Short mmCIF file of N, CA, C and O in Angstrom, two decimals:
data_model
loop_
_atom_site.label_atom_id
_atom_site.label_comp_id
_atom_site.label_asym_id
_atom_site.label_seq_id
_atom_site.Cartn_x
_atom_site.Cartn_y
_atom_site.Cartn_z
N MET A 1 0.35 8.97 -6.04
CA MET A 1 1.18 8.63 -4.91
C MET A 1 2.61 9.01 -5.27
O MET A 1 3.11 8.65 -6.33
N ILE A 2 3.23 9.72 -4.39
CA ILE A 2 4.61 10.15 -4.55
C ILE A 2 5.47 9.34 -3.60
O ILE A 2 5.14 9.17 -2.43
N GLY A 3 6.57 8.80 -4.11
CA GLY A 3 7.47 7.98 -3.31
C GLY A 3 8.35 8.83 -2.40
O GLY A 3 8.31 10.07 -2.42
N ASN A 4 9.16 8.15 -1.61
CA ASN A 4 10.06 8.84 -0.69
C ASN A 4 11.13 9.65 -1.42
O ASN A 4 11.69 10.59 -0.86
N ASP A 5 11.38 9.31 -2.69
CA ASP A 5 12.37 10.04 -3.47
C ASP A 5 11.78 11.23 -4.22
O ASP A 5 12.48 11.93 -4.95
N GLY A 6 10.47 11.46 -4.07
CA GLY A 6 9.81 12.60 -4.70
C GLY A 6 9.30 12.33 -6.09
O GLY A 6 8.79 13.23 -6.74
N LYS A 7 9.42 11.09 -6.56
CA LYS A 7 8.95 10.72 -7.90
C LYS A 7 7.68 9.90 -7.79
O LYS A 7 7.47 9.19 -6.81
N PRO A 8 6.81 9.96 -8.80
CA PRO A 8 5.58 9.15 -8.77
C PRO A 8 5.91 7.66 -8.80
O PRO A 8 6.86 7.25 -9.47
N VAL A 9 5.14 6.88 -8.05
CA VAL A 9 5.33 5.43 -8.04
C VAL A 9 4.32 4.79 -8.99
O VAL A 9 3.22 5.30 -9.19
N THR A 10 4.68 3.65 -9.56
CA THR A 10 3.80 2.94 -10.48
C THR A 10 2.92 1.97 -9.69
O THR A 10 3.15 1.72 -8.50
N ARG A 11 1.93 1.41 -10.37
CA ARG A 11 1.05 0.44 -9.72
C ARG A 11 1.83 -0.80 -9.28
O ARG A 11 1.55 -1.36 -8.22
N ASP A 12 2.80 -1.22 -10.07
CA ASP A 12 3.62 -2.39 -9.69
C ASP A 12 4.44 -2.10 -8.43
O ASP A 12 4.60 -2.98 -7.58
N GLN A 13 4.95 -0.89 -8.31
CA GLN A 13 5.69 -0.52 -7.10
C GLN A 13 4.76 -0.48 -5.89
O GLN A 13 5.17 -0.85 -4.78
N ILE A 14 3.52 -0.04 -6.09
CA ILE A 14 2.55 -0.04 -4.99
C ILE A 14 2.22 -1.46 -4.57
O ILE A 14 2.16 -1.77 -3.39
N ARG A 15 2.05 -2.36 -5.55
CA ARG A 15 1.80 -3.77 -5.23
C ARG A 15 2.96 -4.37 -4.43
O ARG A 15 2.75 -5.12 -3.49
N ALA A 16 4.19 -4.05 -4.83
CA ALA A 16 5.36 -4.55 -4.11
C ALA A 16 5.40 -3.99 -2.69
O ALA A 16 5.74 -4.71 -1.74
N ALA A 17 5.03 -2.73 -2.53
CA ALA A 17 4.99 -2.13 -1.20
C ALA A 17 3.92 -2.78 -0.33
O ALA A 17 4.14 -2.99 0.87
N ILE A 18 2.79 -3.14 -0.93
CA ILE A 18 1.73 -3.81 -0.17
C ILE A 18 2.18 -5.19 0.26
O ILE A 18 1.89 -5.64 1.36
N ALA A 19 2.91 -5.89 -0.60
CA ALA A 19 3.45 -7.21 -0.23
C ALA A 19 4.40 -7.08 0.95
O ALA A 19 4.37 -7.90 1.88
N THR A 20 5.22 -6.05 0.95
CA THR A 20 6.13 -5.80 2.07
C THR A 20 5.33 -5.45 3.33
O THR A 20 5.64 -5.92 4.42
N TYR A 21 4.29 -4.64 3.18
CA TYR A 21 3.44 -4.26 4.30
C TYR A 21 2.78 -5.49 4.92
O TYR A 21 2.71 -5.62 6.14
N ASN A 22 2.33 -6.42 4.07
CA ASN A 22 1.67 -7.63 4.56
C ASN A 22 2.62 -8.59 5.24
O ASN A 22 2.18 -9.44 6.02
N SER A 23 3.93 -8.47 4.99
CA SER A 23 4.89 -9.39 5.61
C SER A 23 4.98 -9.18 7.11
O SER A 23 5.35 -10.08 7.84
N GLY A 24 4.64 -7.99 7.58
CA GLY A 24 4.52 -7.74 9.02
C GLY A 24 5.78 -7.30 9.72
O GLY A 24 5.75 -7.07 10.92
N SER A 25 6.91 -7.18 9.04
CA SER A 25 8.14 -6.77 9.71
C SER A 25 8.32 -5.26 9.58
O SER A 25 8.99 -4.77 8.69
N ARG A 26 7.71 -4.52 10.49
CA ARG A 26 7.68 -3.06 10.40
C ARG A 26 9.02 -2.40 10.68
O ARG A 26 9.23 -1.25 10.36
N GLY A 27 9.97 -3.11 11.24
CA GLY A 27 11.27 -2.51 11.54
C GLY A 27 12.32 -2.75 10.46
O GLY A 27 13.45 -2.33 10.62
N SER A 28 11.95 -3.40 9.38
CA SER A 28 12.94 -3.76 8.36
C SER A 28 13.26 -2.59 7.43
O SER A 28 12.53 -1.60 7.37
N LYS A 29 14.37 -2.73 6.69
CA LYS A 29 14.75 -1.70 5.72
C LYS A 29 13.73 -1.64 4.59
O LYS A 29 13.45 -0.56 4.07
N GLU A 30 13.17 -2.77 4.21
CA GLU A 30 12.18 -2.81 3.14
C GLU A 30 10.93 -2.04 3.54
O GLU A 30 10.34 -1.33 2.73
N PHE A 31 10.51 -2.18 4.80
CA PHE A 31 9.32 -1.46 5.26
C PHE A 31 9.59 0.05 5.28
O PHE A 31 8.71 0.84 4.97
N ALA A 32 10.79 0.44 5.62
CA ALA A 32 11.14 1.86 5.66
C ALA A 32 11.10 2.48 4.26
O ALA A 32 10.96 3.69 4.13
N ALA A 33 11.21 1.65 3.22
CA ALA A 33 11.20 2.15 1.85
C ALA A 33 9.79 2.41 1.33
O ALA A 33 9.62 3.04 0.28
N ILE A 34 8.77 1.95 2.05
CA ILE A 34 7.38 2.19 1.63
C ILE A 34 7.05 3.66 1.86
O ILE A 34 7.38 4.22 2.91
N PRO A 35 6.41 4.32 0.88
CA PRO A 35 6.04 5.73 1.07
C PRO A 35 5.17 5.91 2.32
O PRO A 35 4.25 5.13 2.57
N ARG A 36 5.48 6.92 3.10
CA ARG A 36 4.75 7.16 4.37
C ARG A 36 3.26 7.37 4.15
O ARG A 36 2.44 6.94 4.95
N ALA A 37 2.90 8.03 3.06
CA ALA A 37 1.48 8.25 2.78
C ALA A 37 0.75 6.93 2.56
O ALA A 37 -0.38 6.75 3.01
N LEU A 38 1.41 5.98 1.90
CA LEU A 38 0.79 4.67 1.67
C LEU A 38 0.63 3.91 2.97
O LEU A 38 -0.40 3.26 3.20
N VAL A 39 1.61 3.98 3.86
CA VAL A 39 1.50 3.31 5.16
C VAL A 39 0.33 3.89 5.95
O VAL A 39 -0.44 3.14 6.56
N THR A 40 0.15 5.20 5.91
CA THR A 40 -0.96 5.83 6.62
C THR A 40 -2.30 5.36 6.06
O THR A 40 -3.22 5.03 6.82
N ILE A 41 -2.41 5.28 4.74
CA ILE A 41 -3.65 4.81 4.11
C ILE A 41 -3.92 3.36 4.50
O ILE A 41 -5.04 3.00 4.88
N LEU A 42 -2.90 2.52 4.44
CA LEU A 42 -3.08 1.10 4.75
C LEU A 42 -3.39 0.87 6.22
O LEU A 42 -4.21 0.01 6.56
N ASP A 43 -2.75 1.62 7.11
CA ASP A 43 -3.01 1.47 8.54
C ASP A 43 -4.44 1.84 8.90
O ASP A 43 -5.04 1.25 9.80
N ASN A 44 -5.02 2.83 8.22
CA ASN A 44 -6.34 3.32 8.56
C ASN A 44 -7.47 2.66 7.78
O ASN A 44 -8.63 3.01 7.99
N LEU A 45 -7.16 1.72 6.91
CA LEU A 45 -8.19 1.05 6.12
C LEU A 45 -8.88 -0.01 6.99
O LEU A 45 -8.23 -0.90 7.53
N ALA A 46 -10.19 0.10 7.14
CA ALA A 46 -10.96 -0.81 7.98
C ALA A 46 -11.24 -2.13 7.25
O ALA A 46 -11.21 -2.19 6.02
N VAL A 47 -11.51 -3.17 8.01
CA VAL A 47 -11.80 -4.48 7.46
C VAL A 47 -13.03 -4.41 6.56
O VAL A 47 -14.06 -3.84 6.94
N GLY A 48 -12.89 -4.95 5.34
CA GLY A 48 -14.00 -4.97 4.41
C GLY A 48 -14.15 -3.71 3.58
O GLY A 48 -15.01 -3.64 2.70
N LYS A 49 -13.34 -2.71 3.83
CA LYS A 49 -13.44 -1.45 3.10
C LYS A 49 -12.47 -1.42 1.94
O LYS A 49 -11.47 -2.11 1.92
N THR A 50 -12.79 -0.59 0.97
CA THR A 50 -12.00 -0.46 -0.24
C THR A 50 -11.53 0.99 -0.39
O THR A 50 -12.27 1.91 -0.06
N ALA A 51 -10.32 1.15 -0.88
CA ALA A 51 -9.78 2.48 -1.17
C ALA A 51 -9.09 2.42 -2.53
O ALA A 51 -8.78 1.34 -3.03
N TYR A 52 -8.87 3.56 -3.10
CA TYR A 52 -8.18 3.66 -4.38
C TYR A 52 -6.94 4.52 -4.20
O TYR A 52 -7.01 5.59 -3.61
N VAL A 53 -5.82 4.00 -4.70
CA VAL A 53 -4.56 4.72 -4.62
C VAL A 53 -4.12 5.04 -6.04
O VAL A 53 -4.08 4.15 -6.89
N LYS A 54 -3.83 6.29 -6.29
CA LYS A 54 -3.44 6.70 -7.64
C LYS A 54 -1.93 6.61 -7.79
O LYS A 54 -1.18 7.21 -7.03
N GLY A 55 -1.51 5.82 -8.77
CA GLY A 55 -0.10 5.70 -9.10
C GLY A 55 0.23 6.55 -10.30
O GLY A 55 -0.63 7.22 -10.87
N GLY A 56 1.47 6.52 -10.72
CA GLY A 56 1.90 7.31 -11.86
C GLY A 56 1.29 6.83 -13.16
O GLY A 56 1.17 7.59 -14.12
N ASP A 57 0.87 5.57 -13.23
CA ASP A 57 0.32 5.00 -14.45
C ASP A 57 -1.13 4.57 -14.31
O ASP A 57 -1.63 3.75 -15.06
N GLY A 58 -1.84 5.10 -13.33
CA GLY A 58 -3.26 4.78 -13.13
C GLY A 58 -3.55 4.51 -11.67
O GLY A 58 -2.67 4.59 -10.83
N GLN A 59 -4.80 4.18 -11.38
CA GLN A 59 -5.17 3.94 -9.99
C GLN A 59 -5.25 2.45 -9.69
O GLN A 59 -5.42 1.63 -10.59
N LEU A 60 -5.14 2.11 -8.41
CA LEU A 60 -5.12 0.73 -7.94
C LEU A 60 -6.13 0.61 -6.80
O LEU A 60 -6.14 1.43 -5.89
N GLN A 61 -6.97 -0.41 -6.87
CA GLN A 61 -7.96 -0.65 -5.83
C GLN A 61 -7.34 -1.53 -4.75
O GLN A 61 -6.76 -2.57 -5.06
N ILE A 62 -7.46 -1.11 -3.49
CA ILE A 62 -6.96 -1.90 -2.37
C ILE A 62 -8.09 -2.17 -1.39
O ILE A 62 -8.99 -1.35 -1.23
N THR A 63 -8.05 -3.33 -0.77
CA THR A 63 -9.09 -3.75 0.15
C THR A 63 -8.46 -4.42 1.37
O THR A 63 -7.48 -5.15 1.23
N ARG A 64 -9.01 -4.17 2.55
CA ARG A 64 -8.56 -4.85 3.77
C ARG A 64 -9.40 -6.11 3.93
O ARG A 64 -10.62 -6.06 3.96
N ARG A 65 -8.73 -7.25 4.03
CA ARG A 65 -9.42 -8.54 4.20
C ARG A 65 -9.76 -8.79 5.66
O ARG A 65 -9.31 -8.08 6.55
N LYS A 66 -10.55 -9.85 5.90
CA LYS A 66 -10.92 -10.20 7.27
C LYS A 66 -9.73 -10.63 8.11
O LYS A 66 -9.75 -10.49 9.32
N ASP A 67 -8.70 -11.19 7.46
CA ASP A 67 -7.50 -11.59 8.21
C ASP A 67 -6.51 -10.44 8.40
O ASP A 67 -5.36 -10.65 8.75
N LYS A 68 -6.99 -9.22 8.15
CA LYS A 68 -6.25 -7.95 8.36
C LYS A 68 -5.15 -7.70 7.32
O LYS A 68 -4.40 -6.76 7.45
N SER A 69 -5.04 -8.54 6.30
CA SER A 69 -4.06 -8.28 5.25
C SER A 69 -4.69 -7.37 4.19
O SER A 69 -5.89 -7.16 4.18
N ILE A 70 -3.87 -6.86 3.30
CA ILE A 70 -4.31 -5.95 2.26
C ILE A 70 -4.26 -6.67 0.92
O ILE A 70 -3.27 -7.34 0.61
N ALA A 71 -5.32 -6.54 0.12
CA ALA A 71 -5.35 -7.10 -1.21
C ALA A 71 -5.37 -5.97 -2.22
O ALA A 71 -6.06 -4.98 -2.04
N ALA A 72 -4.59 -6.13 -3.29
CA ALA A 72 -4.56 -5.13 -4.36
C ALA A 72 -5.13 -5.76 -5.62
O ALA A 72 -4.74 -6.84 -6.02
N ALA A 73 -6.09 -5.07 -6.23
CA ALA A 73 -6.71 -5.60 -7.46
C ALA A 73 -6.18 -4.88 -8.68
O ALA A 73 -5.70 -3.81 -8.65
#
């Protein structure tokens, strides 16, 4: 995953971005800082499905919960 600044993001940065995504305020400055590719992946993830996002220091498993939030393992 490449961030908006063109540098690879770490798993911790992806977790922080997911926490911001789950907060639900899509118009905030914090939401605008989330990489666009990650927002696309998270928006299209169906309930109960799992995806893997590769960070600069390894991959991270993400899952959409029944309450429509995203969990990162």
